[in-house]
GROMACS .gro file of C-alpha atoms in nm:
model
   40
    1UNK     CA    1  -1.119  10.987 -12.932
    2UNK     CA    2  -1.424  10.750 -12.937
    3UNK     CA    3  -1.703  10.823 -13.183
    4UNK     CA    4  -1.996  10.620 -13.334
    5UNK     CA    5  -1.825  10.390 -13.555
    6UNK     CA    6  -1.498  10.346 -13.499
    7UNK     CA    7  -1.145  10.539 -13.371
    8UNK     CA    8  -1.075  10.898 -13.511
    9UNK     CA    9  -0.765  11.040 -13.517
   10UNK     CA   10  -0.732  11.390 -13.415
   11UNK     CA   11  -0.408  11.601 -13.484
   12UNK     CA   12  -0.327  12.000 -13.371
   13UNK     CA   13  -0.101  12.177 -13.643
   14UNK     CA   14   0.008  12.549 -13.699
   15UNK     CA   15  -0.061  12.769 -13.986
   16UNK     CA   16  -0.012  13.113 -14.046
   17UNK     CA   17  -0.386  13.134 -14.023
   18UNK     CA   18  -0.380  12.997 -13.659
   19UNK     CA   19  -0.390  12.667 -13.518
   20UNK     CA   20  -0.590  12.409 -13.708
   21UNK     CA   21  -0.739  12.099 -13.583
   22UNK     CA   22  -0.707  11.756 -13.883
   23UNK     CA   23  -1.008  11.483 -13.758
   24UNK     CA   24  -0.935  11.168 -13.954
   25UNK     CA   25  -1.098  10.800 -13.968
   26UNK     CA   26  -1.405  10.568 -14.036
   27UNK     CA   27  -1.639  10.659 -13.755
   28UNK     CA   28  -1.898  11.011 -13.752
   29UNK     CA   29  -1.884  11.271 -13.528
   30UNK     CA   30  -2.148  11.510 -13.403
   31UNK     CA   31  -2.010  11.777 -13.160
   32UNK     CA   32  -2.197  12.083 -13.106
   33UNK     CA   33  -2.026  12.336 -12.823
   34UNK     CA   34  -1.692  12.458 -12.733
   35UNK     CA   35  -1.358  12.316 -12.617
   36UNK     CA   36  -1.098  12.538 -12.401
   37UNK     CA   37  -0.808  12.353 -12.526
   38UNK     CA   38  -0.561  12.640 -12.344
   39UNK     CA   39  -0.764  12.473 -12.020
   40UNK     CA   40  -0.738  12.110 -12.085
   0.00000   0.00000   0.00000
């Protein structure tokens, strides 16, 4: 993923909560909406 600033990372994982989502990296990110990630 490209972002203002630099490369971020992003990584899926499961919990017992659910399915988490782990952003990581030197760059800031501004996302305001929804992603279907069952659609993708």
């Amino acid at each position: 993923m490209q972002a203002l600033g630099g490369v971020v990372a992003v990584r899926m994982f499961a919990t017992e909560d659910g399915e988490h989502v782990s952003i990581s990296g030197p760059a800031v990110l501004t996302f305001d909406g929804e992603i279907d990630l069952a659609n993708l």
